[in-house]
Amino acid sequence: MSLAHGRPYLAIPGPSTMPDRVLQAMHRGSPNIYEGGLIELVAGLWPDLRRVAGTAAHVAMYIGNGHAAWEAANANLFSRGDKALALAVGQFGLSWANSVRAMGVDVEVLDFGKAVAPDMGRVEAALRADTGHKIKAVLTTQVDTASSVKTDIPALRAAMDAAGHSALLAVDCIASLGCDEYRMDEWGVDVTVAASQKGLMTPPGLAFVWFSENARQRCKGGDLATPYWAWGPRAEPVEFWQYWDGTAPTHHLYGLREALDMINEEGLAQVWHRHRVLAGAVWAAFDAWGAGNPAIAMNVADPGARGWSVTAARMGAPHATRLRTWTEKQAGVTLGIGLGMASSDDPAYHGFLRVAHMGHVNAHMTLGALAVMEAGMIALDIPHGQGALAAAAKVVAAGA
């Protein structure tokens, strides 16, 4: 008999749980898009978008998802025939590289696998080898949504500086903005991309690109930015419609306004702390479960290389798929698939999963998800160590 009836919990790494306040803000009729309240609301979004990214840089907003954010950055950063250096620590680093390559850019990929942070020595060496400074930009994910590997952005900037290279630094924060600490200007980032559906707690449909004045000047005259993708008119519009090159995404804007209000009310430093503590609770549970079954482990062994928004883990095939099915059907908790760890037709695919703790998530939601996972292991006779829930609770108690 299912116990899933009631309010479900979506513990996948995006789209994340929508706050009631965001949903209520969106539940209204269409506004006037030519004058009045919507124009005033939008004027207040840009300062808060800068604040959440830690920057005074330009901001361009697009109607689209994270892939749209990549394409917007690609189109403005590069011309056909330019070269990029992409760092990959999982599926999304590789996917961004493929996106750039498909637009006519020569891409060199440094693939560090799926479980460790980038080796900055290799990065520095690759840049030193580029004596002609043909590499225009270095691309990286701060947190790869599939692997949960976190890249140390200040260390990357230091490696670039040590190499004496002129490349721009572009960072994908789609899975980390509003979850992990991020300081665009302080860390020397030139371009940041993100989307609305994860730490920003708004439905999928808004993509963001922050870009420095240095990036704007260095990228003038490129041949990839069509009128729709060009970031200049969106960042400095003469008329309101130019923010989106057409009709505004009205109801997403209402939702985003409420989400940014919630971040401001909590305080960005506290938002980061909350995510760090909840991530630690999940890690403690997996450590305890894995003590009784070596097949259970987090994907990233080094805690310093783990993102705070999502935990990628293995359970041993076919137990991850069995557990995900049980938690959703029997208890109303939906866990994420193990994206990029194995192809869906490989039996090993069924040994991986992800637990998201991003955006509108608190202690009882995370502890509840962990309790449901343990109930599922018991119901399905999946071997596991004891004490996971107590270990997770201890982390929460200390963090609070």
Tab-separated table of C-alpha atoms in Angstrom:
chain	number	residue	atom	x	y	z
A	1	MET	CA	0.000	0.000	0.000
A	2	SER	CA	1.429	3.372	-1.042
A	3	LEU	CA	2.116	6.109	1.495
A	4	ALA	CA	2.816	8.645	-1.252
A	5	HIS	CA	-0.487	10.506	-1.034
A	6	GLY	CA	0.056	14.008	0.279
A	7	ARG	CA	2.398	16.738	-0.871
A	8	PRO	CA	5.207	15.237	-3.004
A	9	TYR	CA	8.828	16.280	-2.693
A	10	LEU	CA	10.905	16.715	-5.839
A	11	ALA	CA	14.519	16.057	-4.812
A	12	ILE	CA	15.969	16.231	-8.311
A	13	PRO	CA	18.630	18.799	-9.307
A	14	GLY	CA	16.299	21.073	-11.235
A	15	PRO	CA	13.658	22.094	-11.681
A	16	SER	CA	13.850	22.551	-7.943
A	17	THR	CA	10.980	22.836	-5.476
A	18	MET	CA	8.906	25.944	-6.148
A	19	PRO	CA	8.135	28.086	-3.075
A	20	ASP	CA	4.472	28.801	-2.496
A	21	ARG	CA	5.308	32.510	-2.539
A	22	VAL	CA	6.740	32.201	-6.050
A	23	LEU	CA	3.745	30.232	-7.302
A	24	GLN	CA	1.327	32.724	-5.777
A	25	ALA	CA	3.211	35.659	-7.280
A	26	MET	CA	2.810	34.099	-10.721
A	27	HIS	CA	-0.891	33.345	-10.292
A	28	ARG	CA	-2.330	36.505	-11.846
A	29	GLY	CA	-3.597	37.885	-15.109
A	30	SER	CA	-1.357	39.241	-17.848
A	31	PRO	CA	-0.015	42.747	-17.216
A	32	ASN	CA	0.438	45.773	-19.419
A	33	ILE	CA	3.872	45.301	-21.024
A	34	TYR	CA	4.215	48.927	-22.139
A	35	GLU	CA	3.951	50.927	-18.930
A	36	GLY	CA	3.189	50.656	-15.240
A	37	GLY	CA	3.986	48.085	-12.606
A	38	LEU	CA	5.850	45.531	-14.717
A	39	ILE	CA	8.361	48.090	-15.929
A	40	GLU	CA	8.977	49.197	-12.340
A	41	LEU	CA	9.340	45.584	-11.179
A	42	VAL	CA	11.930	44.801	-13.874
A	43	ALA	CA	13.994	47.871	-12.954
A	44	GLY	CA	14.480	46.354	-9.506
A	45	LEU	CA	15.535	42.919	-10.757
A	46	TRP	CA	18.888	43.896	-12.214
A	47	PRO	CA	20.488	45.136	-8.964
A	48	ASP	CA	19.429	41.932	-7.207
A	49	LEU	CA	20.697	39.739	-10.047
A	50	ARG	CA	24.053	41.483	-9.745
A	51	ARG	CA	24.028	40.975	-5.983
A	52	VAL	CA	23.363	37.241	-6.138
A	53	ALA	CA	26.266	36.796	-8.578
A	54	GLY	CA	28.601	39.071	-6.625
A	55	THR	CA	29.195	41.512	-9.438
A	56	ALA	CA	28.749	45.033	-10.728
A	57	ALA	CA	28.907	43.694	-14.287
A	58	HIS	CA	26.387	43.848	-17.098
A	59	VAL	CA	23.410	41.455	-17.039
A	60	ALA	CA	21.531	40.045	-20.022
A	61	MET	CA	18.378	37.954	-19.588
A	62	TYR	CA	17.013	35.485	-22.153
A	63	ILE	CA	13.851	33.436	-22.428
A	64	GLY	CA	15.295	29.941	-22.225
A	65	ASN	CA	16.932	27.261	-20.102
A	66	GLY	CA	20.545	26.613	-19.176
A	67	HIS	CA	21.408	25.502	-22.696
A	68	ALA	CA	20.140	28.875	-23.900
A	69	ALA	CA	22.480	30.554	-21.422
A	70	TRP	CA	25.381	28.596	-22.933
A	71	GLU	CA	24.410	29.608	-26.449
A	72	ALA	CA	24.047	33.248	-25.450
A	73	ALA	CA	27.514	33.226	-23.903
A	74	ASN	CA	28.980	31.342	-26.871
A	75	ALA	CA	27.472	33.709	-29.414
A	76	ASN	CA	28.888	36.789	-27.731
A	77	LEU	CA	32.254	35.439	-26.600
A	78	PHE	CA	33.415	33.924	-29.865
A	79	SER	CA	33.683	34.288	-33.601
A	80	ARG	CA	33.939	31.345	-35.969
A	81	GLY	CA	37.426	29.921	-35.849
A	82	ASP	CA	38.203	31.203	-32.345
A	83	LYS	CA	39.535	28.743	-29.787
A	84	ALA	CA	38.238	27.820	-26.333
A	85	LEU	CA	39.664	25.714	-23.525
A	86	ALA	CA	36.920	23.763	-21.733
A	87	LEU	CA	37.366	22.014	-18.384
A	88	ALA	CA	35.145	18.957	-17.961
A	89	VAL	CA	34.358	17.202	-14.679
A	90	GLY	CA	31.147	15.560	-15.832
A	91	GLN	CA	28.343	15.585	-18.361
A	92	PHE	CA	27.685	19.331	-18.377
A	93	GLY	CA	31.260	20.446	-18.916
A	94	LEU	CA	31.373	18.176	-21.947
A	95	SER	CA	27.979	19.406	-23.121
A	96	TRP	CA	29.011	23.065	-22.955
A	97	ALA	CA	32.121	22.207	-24.966
A	98	ASN	CA	29.951	20.450	-27.554
A	99	SER	CA	27.649	23.465	-27.707
A	100	VAL	CA	30.578	25.785	-28.437
A	101	ARG	CA	32.059	23.397	-30.989
A	102	ALA	CA	28.758	23.133	-32.856
A	103	MET	CA	28.839	26.910	-33.357
A	104	GLY	CA	32.145	26.789	-35.223
A	105	VAL	CA	34.613	27.315	-32.372
A	106	ASP	CA	37.744	25.202	-31.984
A	107	VAL	CA	37.505	23.615	-28.533
A	108	GLU	CA	40.268	21.946	-26.573
A	109	VAL	CA	38.835	19.858	-23.722
A	110	LEU	CA	40.705	19.015	-20.551
A	111	ASP	CA	38.684	16.064	-19.241
A	112	PHE	CA	39.329	15.335	-15.572
A	113	GLY	CA	36.835	12.485	-15.357
A	114	LYS	CA	33.654	12.492	-13.299
A	115	ALA	CA	34.787	12.350	-9.692
A	116	VAL	CA	37.631	14.813	-9.017
A	117	ALA	CA	38.156	18.553	-9.317
A	118	PRO	CA	40.312	19.947	-12.128
A	119	ASP	CA	44.073	19.714	-11.756
A	120	MET	CA	45.125	23.364	-11.950
A	121	GLY	CA	48.645	22.332	-12.888
A	122	ARG	CA	47.296	20.821	-16.101
A	123	VAL	CA	45.267	23.955	-16.747
A	124	GLU	CA	48.281	26.198	-16.281
A	125	ALA	CA	50.386	23.966	-18.535
A	126	ALA	CA	47.775	24.028	-21.303
A	127	LEU	CA	47.659	27.816	-21.182
A	128	ARG	CA	51.454	28.142	-21.147
A	129	ALA	CA	51.590	25.902	-24.215
A	130	ASP	CA	49.332	28.360	-26.035
A	131	THR	CA	52.169	30.786	-26.702
A	132	GLY	CA	50.193	32.665	-29.335
A	133	HIS	CA	47.272	33.218	-26.953
A	134	LYS	CA	44.824	31.728	-29.431
A	135	ILE	CA	42.606	30.519	-26.587
A	136	LYS	CA	40.058	33.290	-26.192
A	137	ALA	CA	38.218	31.909	-23.168
A	138	VAL	CA	38.407	29.188	-20.542
A	139	LEU	CA	35.030	27.560	-19.873
A	140	THR	CA	34.162	25.666	-16.703
A	141	THR	CA	31.265	24.608	-14.514
A	142	GLN	CA	31.395	25.739	-10.903
A	143	VAL	CA	29.331	22.664	-10.008
A	144	ASP	CA	28.626	20.010	-12.620
A	145	THR	CA	24.984	19.038	-12.126
A	146	ALA	CA	25.615	15.426	-13.149
A	147	SER	CA	28.746	14.579	-11.193
A	148	SER	CA	28.367	17.152	-8.351
A	149	VAL	CA	32.088	17.993	-8.747
A	150	LYS	CA	32.919	21.575	-7.736
A	151	THR	CA	35.653	23.579	-9.436
A	152	ASP	CA	37.666	25.980	-7.281
A	153	ILE	CA	37.142	29.186	-9.257
A	154	PRO	CA	39.692	31.343	-7.373
A	155	ALA	CA	42.298	28.600	-7.918
A	156	LEU	CA	41.445	28.513	-11.614
A	157	ARG	CA	41.843	32.276	-11.872
A	158	ALA	CA	45.211	31.961	-10.117
A	159	ALA	CA	46.345	29.287	-12.573
A	160	MET	CA	45.375	31.502	-15.495
A	161	ASP	CA	47.248	34.434	-13.981
A	162	ALA	CA	50.294	32.270	-13.253
A	163	ALA	CA	50.374	31.246	-16.902
A	164	GLY	CA	50.280	34.908	-17.902
A	165	HIS	CA	47.470	34.131	-20.323
A	166	SER	CA	44.977	36.679	-21.624
A	167	ALA	CA	42.002	34.311	-21.914
A	168	LEU	CA	38.656	35.344	-20.521
A	169	LEU	CA	37.169	33.190	-17.761
A	170	ALA	CA	33.575	31.997	-18.236
A	171	VAL	CA	31.804	30.027	-15.496
A	172	ASP	CA	28.611	27.970	-15.665
A	173	CYS	CA	26.773	28.532	-12.363
A	174	ILE	CA	23.526	26.913	-13.467
A	175	ALA	CA	23.649	24.321	-10.660
A	176	SER	CA	25.333	26.512	-8.067
A	177	LEU	CA	24.079	30.114	-8.143
A	178	GLY	CA	22.160	30.854	-4.965
A	179	CYS	CA	23.491	27.633	-3.402
A	180	ASP	CA	27.301	27.661	-3.360
A	181	GLU	CA	29.384	30.682	-2.493
A	182	TYR	CA	30.147	32.661	-5.652
A	183	ARG	CA	31.837	36.042	-6.068
A	184	MET	CA	32.165	36.917	-9.737
A	185	ASP	CA	34.126	40.148	-9.453
A	186	GLU	CA	36.293	39.199	-6.473
A	187	TRP	CA	37.270	35.930	-8.155
A	188	GLY	CA	38.139	37.539	-11.497
A	189	VAL	CA	35.390	35.964	-13.606
A	190	ASP	CA	34.553	37.638	-16.925
A	191	VAL	CA	31.339	35.816	-17.863
A	192	THR	CA	28.841	33.943	-15.681
A	193	VAL	CA	25.860	31.950	-16.922
A	194	ALA	CA	22.912	30.661	-14.912
A	195	ALA	CA	19.233	29.803	-15.193
A	196	SER	CA	16.111	30.263	-13.124
A	197	GLN	CA	15.120	26.707	-12.235
A	198	LYS	CA	17.592	25.701	-9.556
A	199	GLY	CA	18.933	27.928	-6.764
A	200	LEU	CA	16.835	30.853	-8.018
A	201	MET	CA	13.643	28.869	-7.257
A	202	THR	CA	11.715	29.961	-10.373
A	203	PRO	CA	10.261	27.687	-13.074
A	204	PRO	CA	12.490	26.842	-16.050
A	205	GLY	CA	12.373	29.541	-18.698
A	206	LEU	CA	14.835	32.310	-17.793
A	207	ALA	CA	18.534	32.267	-18.687
A	208	PHE	CA	21.066	34.826	-17.465
A	209	VAL	CA	24.480	36.008	-18.635
A	210	TRP	CA	26.587	38.379	-16.545
A	211	PHE	CA	29.547	39.853	-18.442
A	212	SER	CA	32.316	42.239	-17.479
A	213	GLU	CA	33.213	45.395	-19.340
A	214	ASN	CA	36.484	43.688	-20.256
A	215	ALA	CA	34.525	40.850	-21.884
A	216	ARG	CA	32.293	43.287	-23.749
A	217	GLN	CA	35.258	45.209	-25.151
A	218	ARG	CA	37.232	42.057	-26.028
A	219	CYS	CA	34.282	40.500	-27.828
A	220	LYS	CA	33.127	43.420	-29.933
A	221	GLY	CA	32.748	42.663	-33.625
A	222	GLY	CA	32.155	38.918	-33.241
A	223	ASP	CA	30.311	37.130	-36.026
A	224	LEU	CA	28.188	34.684	-34.018
A	225	ALA	CA	25.831	37.035	-32.156
A	226	THR	CA	22.620	37.366	-34.168
A	227	PRO	CA	20.136	40.104	-33.174
A	228	TYR	CA	18.348	37.739	-30.813
A	229	TRP	CA	21.470	36.536	-28.957
A	230	ALA	CA	23.440	39.802	-28.845
A	231	TRP	CA	23.951	40.746	-25.224
A	232	GLY	CA	24.433	44.492	-25.722
A	233	PRO	CA	20.807	45.602	-26.280
A	234	ARG	CA	19.602	43.318	-23.486
A	235	ALA	CA	22.055	44.754	-20.974
A	236	GLU	CA	21.551	48.381	-22.017
A	237	PRO	CA	18.163	48.599	-23.730
A	238	VAL	CA	16.839	51.811	-25.168
A	239	GLU	CA	13.279	50.458	-25.041
A	240	PHE	CA	11.724	47.959	-22.637
A	241	TRP	CA	11.145	45.209	-25.227
A	242	GLN	CA	14.888	44.996	-25.916
A	243	TYR	CA	15.476	43.280	-22.585
A	244	TRP	CA	14.128	40.109	-24.280
A	245	ASP	CA	14.183	41.089	-27.969
A	246	GLY	CA	10.389	40.932	-27.865
A	247	THR	CA	7.584	40.235	-25.425
A	248	ALA	CA	8.614	40.011	-21.784
A	249	PRO	CA	8.313	36.646	-19.953
A	250	THR	CA	5.806	38.319	-17.664
A	251	HIS	CA	4.881	35.630	-15.164
A	252	HIS	CA	8.417	34.335	-14.819
A	253	LEU	CA	9.402	37.871	-13.881
A	254	TYR	CA	6.813	37.970	-11.107
A	255	GLY	CA	8.125	34.646	-9.823
A	256	LEU	CA	11.744	35.740	-10.045
A	257	ARG	CA	10.972	38.945	-8.158
A	258	GLU	CA	9.516	36.937	-5.283
A	259	ALA	CA	12.403	34.450	-5.312
A	260	LEU	CA	14.988	37.234	-5.142
A	261	ASP	CA	13.012	38.831	-2.312
A	262	MET	CA	13.227	35.553	-0.413
A	263	ILE	CA	16.994	35.372	-0.940
A	264	ASN	CA	17.379	38.982	0.216
A	265	GLU	CA	15.267	38.364	3.311
A	266	GLU	CA	17.309	35.328	4.338
A	267	GLY	CA	20.616	36.937	3.387
A	268	LEU	CA	22.943	35.487	0.766
A	269	ALA	CA	25.562	34.368	3.308
A	270	GLN	CA	22.875	32.488	5.227
A	271	VAL	CA	21.579	30.943	1.997
A	272	TRP	CA	25.068	29.589	1.332
A	273	HIS	CA	25.353	28.341	4.923
A	274	ARG	CA	21.999	26.558	4.726
A	275	HIS	CA	23.021	24.736	1.568
A	276	ARG	CA	26.384	23.783	3.044
A	277	VAL	CA	24.773	22.320	6.171
A	278	LEU	CA	22.089	20.396	4.273
A	279	ALA	CA	24.721	19.029	1.901
A	280	GLY	CA	26.745	17.922	4.916
A	281	ALA	CA	23.728	16.101	6.316
A	282	VAL	CA	23.345	14.140	3.075
A	283	TRP	CA	27.058	13.320	3.038
A	284	ALA	CA	26.927	12.081	6.618
A	285	ALA	CA	24.052	9.764	5.783
A	286	PHE	CA	25.850	8.280	2.780
A	287	ASP	CA	29.008	7.770	4.838
A	288	ALA	CA	26.986	5.796	7.383
A	289	TRP	CA	25.130	3.757	4.774
A	290	GLY	CA	28.362	3.004	2.944
A	291	ALA	CA	30.046	1.758	6.126
A	292	GLY	CA	27.817	-1.304	5.874
A	293	ASN	CA	27.944	-1.711	2.093
A	294	PRO	CA	30.969	-0.663	0.003
A	295	ALA	CA	28.733	-0.385	-3.072
A	296	ILE	CA	27.152	2.724	-1.506
A	297	ALA	CA	29.283	5.846	-1.787
A	298	MET	CA	29.255	9.444	-2.908
A	299	ASN	CA	30.628	10.082	-6.365
A	300	VAL	CA	33.145	12.655	-5.104
A	301	ALA	CA	35.431	11.378	-2.364
A	302	ASP	CA	36.915	14.778	-1.455
A	303	PRO	CA	34.397	16.893	0.501
A	304	GLY	CA	36.123	20.054	-0.689
A	305	ALA	CA	35.363	19.123	-4.287
A	306	ARG	CA	31.633	18.567	-3.749
A	307	GLY	CA	28.951	21.059	-4.674
A	308	TRP	CA	26.502	22.177	-2.021
A	309	SER	CA	23.404	21.897	-4.219
A	310	VAL	CA	23.398	18.240	-5.306
A	311	THR	CA	24.999	14.956	-4.273
A	312	ALA	CA	25.780	12.326	-6.898
A	313	ALA	CA	26.089	8.824	-5.473
A	314	ARG	CA	26.233	5.161	-6.353
A	315	MET	CA	24.239	2.334	-4.824
A	316	GLY	CA	25.325	-0.599	-6.963
A	317	ALA	CA	23.157	-1.759	-9.867
A	318	PRO	CA	20.227	-2.257	-9.922
A	319	HIS	CA	19.607	-0.816	-6.476
A	320	ALA	CA	19.662	2.906	-7.333
A	321	THR	CA	16.810	2.522	-9.809
A	322	ARG	CA	14.933	0.229	-7.441
A	323	LEU	CA	15.306	2.745	-4.640
A	324	ARG	CA	14.278	5.729	-6.800
A	325	THR	CA	11.164	3.867	-7.916
A	326	TRP	CA	10.260	2.922	-4.347
A	327	THR	CA	10.749	6.388	-2.873
A	328	GLU	CA	8.604	8.014	-5.560
A	329	LYS	CA	5.801	5.448	-5.722
A	330	GLN	CA	5.624	4.491	-2.066
A	331	ALA	CA	6.636	7.679	-0.245
A	332	GLY	CA	6.263	10.659	-2.603
A	333	VAL	CA	9.978	11.571	-2.839
A	334	THR	CA	11.451	11.818	-6.336
A	335	LEU	CA	15.233	11.372	-6.530
A	336	GLY	CA	17.404	12.259	-9.513
A	337	ILE	CA	18.778	9.813	-12.050
A	338	GLY	CA	22.516	9.196	-12.268
A	339	LEU	CA	23.070	11.392	-15.292
A	340	GLY	CA	26.168	10.795	-17.409
A	341	MET	CA	27.561	7.943	-15.317
A	342	ALA	CA	26.539	5.202	-17.756
A	343	SER	CA	24.337	4.992	-20.842
A	344	SER	CA	20.711	4.113	-20.201
A	345	ASP	CA	21.093	0.762	-21.986
A	346	ASP	CA	24.017	-0.251	-19.770
A	347	PRO	CA	23.033	-2.285	-16.669
A	348	ALA	CA	25.444	-0.113	-14.677
A	349	TYR	CA	23.093	2.840	-15.273
A	350	HIS	CA	20.822	1.467	-12.564
A	351	GLY	CA	23.504	1.862	-9.918
A	352	PHE	CA	23.585	5.678	-9.783
A	353	LEU	CA	21.336	8.416	-8.416
A	354	ARG	CA	21.432	12.031	-7.262
A	355	VAL	CA	19.927	13.765	-4.247
A	356	ALA	CA	19.287	17.472	-4.712
A	357	HIS	CA	19.353	19.970	-1.850
A	358	MET	CA	19.037	23.208	-3.775
A	359	GLY	CA	16.893	26.286	-3.583
A	360	HIS	CA	13.745	26.167	-1.449
A	361	VAL	CA	14.901	23.337	0.835
A	362	ASN	CA	15.141	23.205	4.607
A	363	ALA	CA	16.208	20.763	7.293
A	364	HIS	CA	12.965	18.822	7.583
A	365	MET	CA	12.788	18.317	3.799
A	366	THR	CA	16.347	16.989	3.595
A	367	LEU	CA	16.077	14.849	6.735
A	368	GLY	CA	12.725	13.562	5.516
A	369	ALA	CA	14.183	12.567	2.145
A	370	LEU	CA	17.015	10.717	3.863
A	371	ALA	CA	14.569	8.906	6.154
A	372	VAL	CA	12.507	7.848	3.142
A	373	MET	CA	15.641	6.582	1.403
A	374	GLU	CA	16.523	4.473	4.438
A	375	ALA	CA	12.961	3.130	4.601
A	376	GLY	CA	13.307	2.144	0.964
A	377	MET	CA	16.575	0.325	1.607
A	378	ILE	CA	14.910	-1.603	4.389
A	379	ALA	CA	11.857	-2.426	2.281
A	380	LEU	CA	13.996	-3.533	-0.667
A	381	ASP	CA	16.575	-5.430	1.419
A	382	ILE	CA	19.425	-3.247	0.178
A	383	PRO	CA	22.372	-3.753	2.545
A	384	HIS	CA	23.438	-0.556	4.305
A	385	GLY	CA	25.187	0.660	7.406
A	386	GLN	CA	23.373	1.923	10.472
A	387	GLY	CA	23.181	5.350	12.074
A	388	ALA	CA	22.694	7.431	8.928
A	389	LEU	CA	19.755	9.441	10.197
A	390	ALA	CA	21.406	10.161	13.522
A	391	ALA	CA	24.553	11.292	11.707
A	392	ALA	CA	22.556	13.588	9.443
A	393	ALA	CA	20.614	14.992	12.382
A	394	LYS	CA	23.863	15.727	14.206
A	395	VAL	CA	25.109	17.792	11.246
A	396	VAL	CA	21.865	19.756	11.165
A	397	ALA	CA	21.941	20.324	14.915
A	398	ALA	CA	25.503	21.680	14.748
A	399	GLY	CA	24.788	23.831	11.714
A	400	ALA	CA	21.723	25.421	13.243
